[in-house]
Each structure stands twice: as structure tokens, then as C-alpha cells.
Amino acid sequence: MLSNLKAQPADKILALMAAYREDPRPGKVDLGVGVYKNAGGLTPVMRAVKEAERRILAEQDSKSYVGLAGDPAYSNVMIELILGESVARERIAAVATPGGTGAVRQAFELIKLANPNAKVHVSNPTWPNHVSILKYVGLESVAYRYFDSESRGVDFAGMLEDLGKASEGDVVLLHGCCHNPTGANLNLTQWQQVVDLINEKNLVAMIDIAYQGFGDGLEEDAKAVRLVTSSVANALVAGSCSKNFGIYRERTGILMAISADAETSVVQQNLNYLNRQNFSFPPDHGARVVTTILSDPALRADWAAELEEVRLSMLGLREQLAEELREQSGSDRFGFIAQHRGMFSQIGTTPELVEKMRADSGIYMVSDSRMNIAGLNAQTVPILAKAIVDAGV
Ligand code: PMP
């Protein structure tokens, strides 16, 4: 039986990581994989996470199962963190999931159960897992224009025009903040226009928010999600704690589904059912860490302060890189790097020039020219700027 299996394509980012490891050049720079790294190149455990884990270790007296939806206390703190007061609690069904990827997967499966004919409209480009999981669960995906390769901002007119062609009941998948891979985001006026279109055409909003706190701040980054959830009839929100709590390997995510009051209990049953079919009980440790932090004012303040340091360090690197490129290229054409938000920027060049930067200068970025800003430090910024200018980007 197993001999029937076909080889799967290698994951581009994992292949890039392997090539980086094998490169003997001392000045090589890794801008590939999407994890936060500090100036020393480390992905540290946050202070509040360490403290929460210490408390859990001391106080936890059972490892028995929790519940199919995870701990309700976790859902409550996450609803408050992401949605704030934007929508009545009675309208929200929620389940803990293995990471944000698990939340995205369960969301697509929920769509499949509710309306297998729905098309899911995704930005071009989007996080590649969106497209591959959609294909795997058997839902059709349709790309809408998003990244403007001239300005490296959002092609908003193109986006609206493409979404205008969506049919009633279709799902519009949006990145809540810090768009991956481009770093280009809508402003709130544009979000309002998208909300109006969703309502006019009876579409369903789905928001993937994996970087809250990495863009303009914890509250700022939640504004778009809250605008949507306060204005539409149905919405799905997939959240991840991997980045903003730095607990990548703990697999901590949440799926929230917003419907009419009267429908919430059936929606909740369906979310529980999907967890049961796929993995039964969701992982607990990371969720417990997050709940411990968010429920304790002092721990929460310490976490928010450390997250803010992380955010500002990335913003500082963006500004330094944009300035360095301005000096080295003698033009303002790279100003978009300081406008982009989150961990990534797509510089908008060809796979050939990305490869040239790797071969000539030891710069590793994904072939679509996405670079992880957190992979830089004050010393490597000028090296990257030189590589970009030398390659003729
Ligand atoms: N959505 C997007 C857009 C992402 O970039 C990521 C992280 N790469 C995720 C979801 C989920 O990440 P995780 O499963 O590690 O929580």
C-alpha cells in the first residue's frame, strides 16, 4: 500500500533553511523562516512565559483531559485579546486548536460542512498554507489582486474589483494585520470599504491573525478584526499565539466563529465535533501559559512590555534598512520597507535576483522575495542593502 504514495514537493522554506546551514560563508544572513529572532539571532522564551510555566509546574495537580473545545478560560482571554468588546459574547463559538494552522484548518473544514460550494477568496500572494490546505480539504480557492508590484503597497482598486466578482456565500480570507508574505496592509478606511462589500454581497469574512502586537501595537493591530466582527453577520477568526507569545512549538491557536445568537450553540457543537474528528482534545500547555499570563495583571503587563520591545526592534530595523537603501541606491524607491508592518516585507523582485543575492552575497530569502526583517541586526542591515543594490533590484 505505502508504495502507492507519491513524493511530496519539498517545503520551500525548510529547503532554504537547510541550504543556509550548509553554507560555509561566515557573513551569510538568514531571512527565511518566519520566527522572531533578537539581535543575537536567538528566539528567546519570553519572561512572562517562563514565569507562567513555573507557576503551572508548581500548581498543576492533574494532566487529565480538559474538553473538546479546550479550557473555556483560554477562549475567554483570547476573545478579549483579539475581539475586545466588538461583538456580544453570546454570538461567539470558540475552540482551542493546535496553533494558528490548526485554527485555519478547522475553519476551512467548518466552511466545508456549512457550504461545500463556497469559494474561498485569498490574496495574491497569501501564506502558501492557505492555498494548500484549501486544496487538501477540497474547497476551491480564488486569488484576488493584493500586492502592487510597482508601489509595493496594496493594489486596493484591483482587490475591490476582484472581490466584487465573488458570489453570495463565498468566503473572503483576510490577514488581520502584518500581511504574510508582503508586509503591505490596508488602512482602516479601506477595511471599512471591504466590510461594506462583504455586507452588500452577502459574503462571509474570515480573518487570519497570527501577528497581533508585531505591527502597530496590540490594540492597534486588533482594530481591523474588530471593525469586521462588529459589522458583519458571520465571521471566522483564526488566531495564533506562536509569534506574540513566542511559543511556536507549543501549538497554541484558537478558532472563533461569529454568528447570530440563536445559532451559537449549534456552531459550537460543530467546532467541537471537528476537533473530535481530527485530534480530539487540543493541546493544553501553551493555552494554559497564555491564560495564566493574560489573567494576571502584572504578568500581562510584563508580557505586553516585552512584546512591545520586539515590535520596536523590528520597526527600528525597517527604518535603518530603508535609510541604508536610500543612501546606497541614491533613490527613495525602497521607502516602502519602513511603511510595511510585521515580520515580513516582500521586496518585489524576481526569483533570479533572489538567487543572485544568495549566490553572490549569502543572503537567504524566500524565492518570492519575502524577507524576515527579524533575521537582521544593525550589522547585517548594510550588508543586505549592498546586496540588494548590487543585484540591481
Ligand atoms: N497564519 C499566518 C498568516 C501565518 O503566517 C502563520 C505562521 N506562519 C500562521 C497562520 C500559523 O502559525 P502557527 O500554526 O505556527 O501558529
Coordinates of C-alpha atoms and ligand atoms in Angstrom, one line a residue:
M1 CA 0.0 0.0 0.0
L2 CA 2.6 2.6 1.0
S3 CA 4.4 2.0 -2.2
N4 CA 1.5 3.8 -3.9
L5 CA 2.5 7.1 -2.3
K6 CA 3.9 9.8 -4.5
A7 CA 6.7 12.1 -3.4
Q8 CA 5.5 15.4 -1.9
P9 CA 7.1 18.7 -3.0
A10 CA 9.7 19.9 -0.6
D11 CA 8.7 22.9 1.6
K12 CA 10.5 25.9 0.1
I13 CA 11.3 27.5 3.4
L14 CA 12.6 24.3 5.0
A15 CA 14.8 23.7 1.9
L16 CA 16.1 27.2 2.3
M17 CA 16.9 26.6 6.0
A18 CA 18.9 23.5 5.0
A19 CA 20.8 25.3 2.3
Y20 CA 21.7 28.1 4.8
R21 CA 23.0 25.6 7.4
E22 CA 25.3 24.1 4.8
D23 CA 26.7 27.4 3.5
P24 CA 30.2 27.8 5.0
R25 CA 30.4 31.6 4.4
P26 CA 30.8 33.5 7.7
G27 CA 28.9 36.6 6.5
K28 CA 25.7 34.7 5.4
V29 CA 22.3 36.2 6.5
D30 CA 19.2 34.1 7.1
L31 CA 16.0 36.0 6.2
G32 CA 14.0 32.9 5.5
V33 CA 12.0 31.1 8.2
G34 CA 9.2 33.1 10.0
V35 CA 10.3 33.1 13.6
Y36 CA 11.3 36.2 15.6
K37 CA 15.0 36.5 16.3
N38 CA 16.6 39.1 18.6
A39 CA 19.8 40.9 17.7
G40 CA 21.8 37.9 18.8
G41 CA 19.9 35.7 16.4
L42 CA 18.1 33.8 19.2
T43 CA 14.3 33.2 19.6
P44 CA 14.1 33.5 23.4
V45 CA 11.4 32.3 25.8
M46 CA 9.6 35.4 26.9
R47 CA 9.9 36.4 30.6
A48 CA 6.2 36.1 31.3
V49 CA 6.1 32.7 29.7
K50 CA 8.9 31.4 31.9
E51 CA 7.1 32.7 35.0
A52 CA 3.7 31.2 33.9
E53 CA 5.4 27.9 33.3
R54 CA 7.0 28.0 36.7
R55 CA 3.6 28.6 38.3
I56 CA 1.9 25.9 36.3
L57 CA 4.6 23.4 37.2
A58 CA 4.2 24.2 40.9
E59 CA 0.4 24.3 40.9
Q60 CA -0.9 21.9 38.3
D61 CA -2.3 18.7 40.0
S62 CA -3.7 16.8 37.1
K63 CA -3.0 16.2 33.4
S64 CA -6.4 14.7 32.7
Y65 CA -8.3 15.7 29.6
V66 CA -9.8 19.2 29.6
G67 CA -12.5 19.4 27.0
L68 CA -13.0 19.2 23.2
A69 CA -13.1 23.0 22.9
G70 CA -10.1 23.4 25.3
D71 CA -10.4 25.3 28.6
P72 CA -13.2 27.9 28.4
A73 CA -10.9 30.3 30.4
Y74 CA -8.5 30.2 27.4
S75 CA -11.3 31.0 24.9
N76 CA -12.4 33.9 27.1
V77 CA -9.0 35.6 27.4
M78 CA -8.3 35.1 23.7
I79 CA -11.7 36.5 22.7
E80 CA -10.9 39.5 24.9
L81 CA -7.4 39.9 23.4
I82 CA -8.4 39.7 19.8
L83 CA -12.1 40.8 19.6
G84 CA -12.2 43.1 22.6
E85 CA -15.8 44.2 23.1
S86 CA -16.6 44.3 19.4
V87 CA -19.2 41.6 19.4
A88 CA -21.5 40.1 22.1
R89 CA -20.1 37.0 23.8
E90 CA -23.3 35.1 23.0
R91 CA -22.5 35.3 19.3
I92 CA -19.1 33.7 19.6
A93 CA -18.3 30.0 19.5
A94 CA -14.7 29.1 20.0
V95 CA -12.3 26.2 20.2
A96 CA -8.6 25.8 21.1
T97 CA -6.6 24.4 18.2
P98 CA -3.0 23.2 17.6
G99 CA -1.5 26.5 16.6
G100 CA -2.9 29.0 14.1
T101 CA -2.5 26.5 11.4
G102 CA -4.9 24.2 13.3
A103 CA -7.4 27.1 13.5
V104 CA -7.1 27.8 9.8
R105 CA -7.6 24.1 9.0
Q106 CA -10.7 23.8 11.3
A107 CA -12.1 27.0 9.8
F108 CA -11.9 25.5 6.3
E109 CA -13.5 22.3 7.5
L110 CA -16.3 24.3 9.1
I111 CA -16.8 26.1 5.8
K112 CA -16.9 22.7 4.0
L113 CA -19.5 21.4 6.4
A114 CA -21.7 24.5 6.1
N115 CA -21.3 25.2 2.4
P116 CA -19.1 22.9 0.4
N117 CA -19.7 25.1 -2.7
A118 CA -18.3 28.2 -1.2
K119 CA -15.2 29.6 -2.9
V120 CA -12.6 31.0 -0.6
H121 CA -11.0 34.2 -2.0
V122 CA -7.4 34.6 -1.0
S123 CA -5.0 37.5 -1.5
N124 CA -2.4 37.2 -4.2
P125 CA 0.0 36.4 -2.7
T126 CA -1.0 34.8 0.6
W127 CA 0.6 32.5 3.2
P128 CA 1.1 29.4 1.0
N129 CA -0.5 27.1 3.6
H130 CA -3.9 28.8 3.0
V131 CA -3.9 27.6 -0.6
S132 CA -2.5 24.2 0.1
I133 CA -4.9 23.4 3.0
L134 CA -7.9 24.6 1.0
K135 CA -6.9 22.3 -1.8
Y136 CA -6.4 19.4 0.7
V137 CA -9.8 19.9 2.3
G138 CA -11.4 20.2 -1.2
L139 CA -12.5 23.8 -1.2
E140 CA -12.0 26.0 -4.3
S141 CA -9.7 29.0 -3.8
V142 CA -9.8 32.1 -6.0
A143 CA -7.0 34.7 -5.8
Y144 CA -7.8 38.4 -5.6
R145 CA -5.3 41.1 -6.5
Y146 CA -3.5 42.4 -3.5
F147 CA 0.2 43.3 -3.9
D148 CA 1.1 46.1 -6.2
S149 CA 4.5 45.3 -7.6
E150 CA 5.1 48.9 -8.5
S151 CA 4.4 50.7 -5.2
R152 CA 4.9 47.5 -3.1
G153 CA 1.7 48.6 -1.3
V154 CA -1.8 47.2 -1.7
D155 CA -3.5 47.3 -5.1
F156 CA -6.7 48.3 -3.4
A157 CA -8.7 49.1 -6.6
G158 CA -7.7 45.7 -8.0
M159 CA -8.6 44.0 -4.8
L160 CA -12.1 45.6 -4.7
E161 CA -12.7 44.8 -8.3
D162 CA -11.8 41.1 -7.9
L163 CA -13.8 40.7 -4.7
G164 CA -16.7 42.4 -6.5
K165 CA -16.9 39.3 -8.6
A166 CA -17.4 36.9 -5.6
S167 CA -20.8 35.1 -5.3
E168 CA -23.1 35.2 -2.4
G169 CA -22.0 32.9 0.4
D170 CA -18.3 32.9 -0.7
V171 CA -15.7 33.5 1.9
V172 CA -13.1 36.3 1.9
L173 CA -9.9 35.4 3.7
L174 CA -8.1 38.5 5.1
H175 CA -5.0 38.9 7.2
G176 CA -5.9 40.7 10.3
C177 CA -2.6 42.6 10.4
C178 CA 1.0 42.2 9.3
H179 CA 0.2 40.5 6.0
N180 CA 2.3 37.5 5.2
P181 CA 4.3 37.5 2.9
T182 CA 4.1 41.1 1.7
G183 CA 4.1 43.3 4.8
A184 CA 1.6 45.6 3.0
N185 CA -1.6 46.3 4.8
L186 CA -5.0 48.0 4.3
N187 CA -5.7 51.2 6.3
L188 CA -8.9 51.4 8.3
T189 CA -10.8 53.3 5.7
Q190 CA -10.0 50.6 3.2
W191 CA -11.1 47.9 5.7
Q192 CA -14.4 49.7 6.0
Q193 CA -14.8 49.5 2.3
V194 CA -14.1 45.8 2.3
V195 CA -16.7 45.4 5.1
D196 CA -19.3 47.3 3.1
L197 CA -18.6 45.0 0.1
I198 CA -18.9 41.9 2.3
N199 CA -22.2 43.1 3.5
E200 CA -23.5 44.2 0.2
K201 CA -22.7 40.9 -1.5
N202 CA -23.6 38.6 1.5
L203 CA -20.1 37.2 1.7
V204 CA -18.5 35.6 4.8
A205 CA -15.4 37.2 6.4
M206 CA -12.6 35.0 7.5
I207 CA -9.6 36.6 9.3
D208 CA -6.3 35.0 10.0
I209 CA -4.5 36.9 12.7
A210 CA -1.1 35.5 13.5
Y211 CA 1.0 38.6 14.4
Q212 CA -1.1 40.7 16.8
G213 CA 1.4 43.1 18.5
F214 CA 4.0 42.9 15.8
G215 CA 2.7 45.7 13.6
D216 CA 1.5 48.9 15.3
G217 CA 0.7 47.6 18.8
L218 CA -1.6 45.1 20.5
E219 CA -4.7 47.2 20.4
E220 CA -3.9 48.9 17.0
D221 CA -3.4 45.5 15.3
A222 CA -6.8 44.3 16.5
K223 CA -8.7 47.3 15.1
A224 CA -9.4 45.8 11.7
V225 CA -10.6 42.5 13.1
R226 CA -12.8 44.3 15.5
L227 CA -14.2 46.5 12.7
V228 CA -15.1 43.4 10.8
T229 CA -16.6 41.4 13.7
S230 CA -18.7 44.4 14.8
S231 CA -20.1 44.9 11.4
V232 CA -20.9 41.5 9.7
A233 CA -23.4 38.7 10.3
N234 CA -21.0 35.8 10.0
A235 CA -17.2 35.8 10.6
L236 CA -14.5 33.2 11.3
V237 CA -11.3 34.4 13.1
A238 CA -8.2 32.1 13.3
G239 CA -5.8 33.3 15.9
S240 CA -2.2 32.2 16.7
C241 CA -0.2 32.6 19.9
S242 CA 3.0 31.3 18.2
K243 CA 4.5 34.7 17.5
N244 CA 3.2 37.1 20.1
F245 CA 3.9 34.8 23.0
G246 CA 6.9 33.2 21.3
I247 CA 5.5 29.7 22.0
Y248 CA 5.8 28.3 18.4
R249 CA 6.3 24.7 19.3
E250 CA 3.6 24.6 22.0
R251 CA 1.0 24.7 19.2
T252 CA -1.4 27.3 20.6
G253 CA -4.2 28.7 18.5
I254 CA -7.9 29.4 18.5
L255 CA -10.8 29.4 16.1
M256 CA -13.7 31.8 16.8
A257 CA -16.9 31.7 14.8
I258 CA -19.4 34.6 15.0
S259 CA -23.0 34.0 14.1
A260 CA -26.5 35.1 15.2
D261 CA -27.1 34.5 18.9
A262 CA -29.6 31.7 18.3
E263 CA -27.1 29.8 16.2
T264 CA -24.1 29.8 18.5
S265 CA -24.7 26.5 20.3
V266 CA -25.0 24.6 17.0
V267 CA -21.9 26.3 15.7
Q268 CA -20.1 25.4 18.9
Q269 CA -21.2 21.7 18.6
N270 CA -19.8 21.7 15.1
L271 CA -16.5 23.1 16.2
N272 CA -16.2 20.5 19.0
Y273 CA -17.2 17.8 16.5
L274 CA -14.4 18.9 14.1
N275 CA -11.8 18.8 17.0
R276 CA -13.1 15.4 17.9
Q277 CA -12.7 14.0 14.4
N278 CA -9.2 15.5 13.8
F279 CA -7.3 15.2 17.1
S280 CA -9.9 15.0 19.9
F281 CA -8.6 17.3 22.7
P282 CA -6.5 20.3 21.7
P283 CA -3.0 20.8 23.3
D284 CA -3.3 22.4 26.7
H285 CA 0.1 23.6 27.8
G286 CA 0.5 26.7 25.6
A287 CA -3.1 27.6 26.2
R288 CA -2.6 27.4 29.9
V289 CA 0.5 29.6 29.7
V290 CA -1.4 32.2 27.7
T291 CA -4.4 32.1 30.1
T292 CA -2.1 32.5 33.1
I293 CA -0.4 35.5 31.6
L294 CA -3.5 37.2 30.4
S295 CA -5.4 36.7 33.6
D296 CA -2.7 38.2 35.9
P297 CA -2.3 42.0 35.5
A298 CA 1.4 42.0 36.4
L299 CA 2.4 39.1 34.2
R300 CA 0.2 40.6 31.4
A301 CA 1.9 44.0 31.7
D302 CA 5.4 42.4 31.6
W303 CA 4.4 40.3 28.5
A304 CA 3.0 43.4 26.7
A305 CA 6.2 45.3 27.5
E306 CA 8.4 42.6 26.1
L307 CA 6.3 42.2 23.1
E308 CA 6.5 46.0 22.5
E309 CA 10.3 45.7 22.6
V310 CA 10.1 43.1 20.0
R311 CA 7.8 45.2 17.8
L312 CA 10.0 48.3 18.2
S313 CA 13.2 46.4 17.4
M314 CA 11.7 45.2 14.1
L315 CA 10.4 48.7 13.3
G316 CA 13.9 50.1 14.0
L317 CA 15.4 47.6 11.6
R318 CA 12.9 48.6 8.9
E319 CA 13.8 52.2 9.3
Q320 CA 17.5 51.5 9.3
L321 CA 17.2 49.3 6.2
A322 CA 15.1 51.9 4.3
E323 CA 17.6 54.6 5.2
E324 CA 20.6 52.5 4.2
L325 CA 19.0 51.7 0.9
R326 CA 18.2 55.3 0.3
E327 CA 21.9 56.2 0.8
Q328 CA 23.3 53.2 -1.2
S329 CA 20.9 53.4 -4.1
G330 CA 20.6 57.2 -4.2
S331 CA 16.8 56.9 -4.5
D332 CA 13.7 56.7 -2.4
R333 CA 12.3 53.6 -4.1
F334 CA 12.8 51.4 -1.1
G335 CA 10.8 53.7 1.3
F336 CA 8.1 51.0 1.4
I337 CA 10.2 48.9 3.7
A338 CA 9.6 51.4 6.5
Q339 CA 5.8 51.5 5.6
H340 CA 5.4 47.7 5.7
R341 CA 4.4 46.2 9.0
G342 CA 5.1 42.9 10.8
M343 CA 7.9 40.4 10.5
F344 CA 8.0 40.3 6.7
S345 CA 8.5 42.5 3.7
Q346 CA 8.3 41.4 0.1
I347 CA 10.8 43.5 -1.8
G348 CA 9.1 42.6 -5.1
T349 CA 11.8 41.2 -7.2
T350 CA 12.3 38.1 -9.4
P351 CA 13.4 34.6 -8.2
E352 CA 16.5 35.1 -10.4
L353 CA 17.6 38.2 -8.4
V354 CA 16.8 36.4 -5.1
E355 CA 19.1 33.6 -6.2
K356 CA 21.8 36.1 -7.3
M357 CA 21.8 37.7 -3.8
R358 CA 22.2 34.2 -2.3
A359 CA 25.0 33.2 -4.6
D360 CA 26.9 36.5 -4.6
S361 CA 26.3 37.8 -1.0
G362 CA 25.0 34.9 1.1
I363 CA 21.6 36.5 1.6
Y364 CA 18.9 33.9 2.1
M365 CA 15.3 35.0 1.4
V366 CA 12.3 33.1 0.0
S367 CA 12.2 33.0 -3.8
D368 CA 9.1 35.2 -3.9
S369 CA 11.5 37.9 -2.3
R370 CA 9.9 37.7 1.2
M371 CA 12.4 38.6 3.8
N372 CA 12.1 38.2 7.6
I373 CA 13.1 41.5 9.0
A374 CA 13.8 39.9 12.4
G375 CA 16.6 38.0 10.7
L376 CA 18.6 41.2 10.5
N377 CA 20.6 43.2 13.0
A378 CA 22.3 46.6 13.0
Q379 CA 25.5 45.0 11.5
T380 CA 23.8 43.0 8.7
V381 CA 21.5 45.7 7.5
P382 CA 24.2 47.5 5.5
I383 CA 25.3 44.1 4.1
L384 CA 21.7 43.4 2.9
A385 CA 21.3 46.9 1.5
K386 CA 24.6 46.4 -0.5
A387 CA 23.4 43.0 -1.8
I388 CA 20.1 44.5 -2.9
V389 CA 21.7 47.4 -4.7
D390 CA 24.5 45.3 -6.3
A391 CA 22.0 42.7 -7.6
G392 CA 20.2 45.6 -9.3
V393 CA 16.8 45.1 -7.6
Ligands
PMP1 N1 -1.4 32.3 9.5 C1 -0.3 33.0 9.0 C2 -0.6 34.1 8.0 C3 1.0 32.7 9.4 O1 2.0 33.4 8.9 C4 1.2 31.7 10.4 C5 2.6 31.4 10.9 N2 3.5 31.1 9.9 C6 0.0 31.0 10.9 C7 -1.2 31.4 10.4 C8 0.1 30.0 11.9 O2 1.2 29.7 12.6 P1 1.2 28.6 13.8 O3 0.5 27.4 13.3 O4 2.6 28.3 14.0 O5 0.5 29.2 15.0

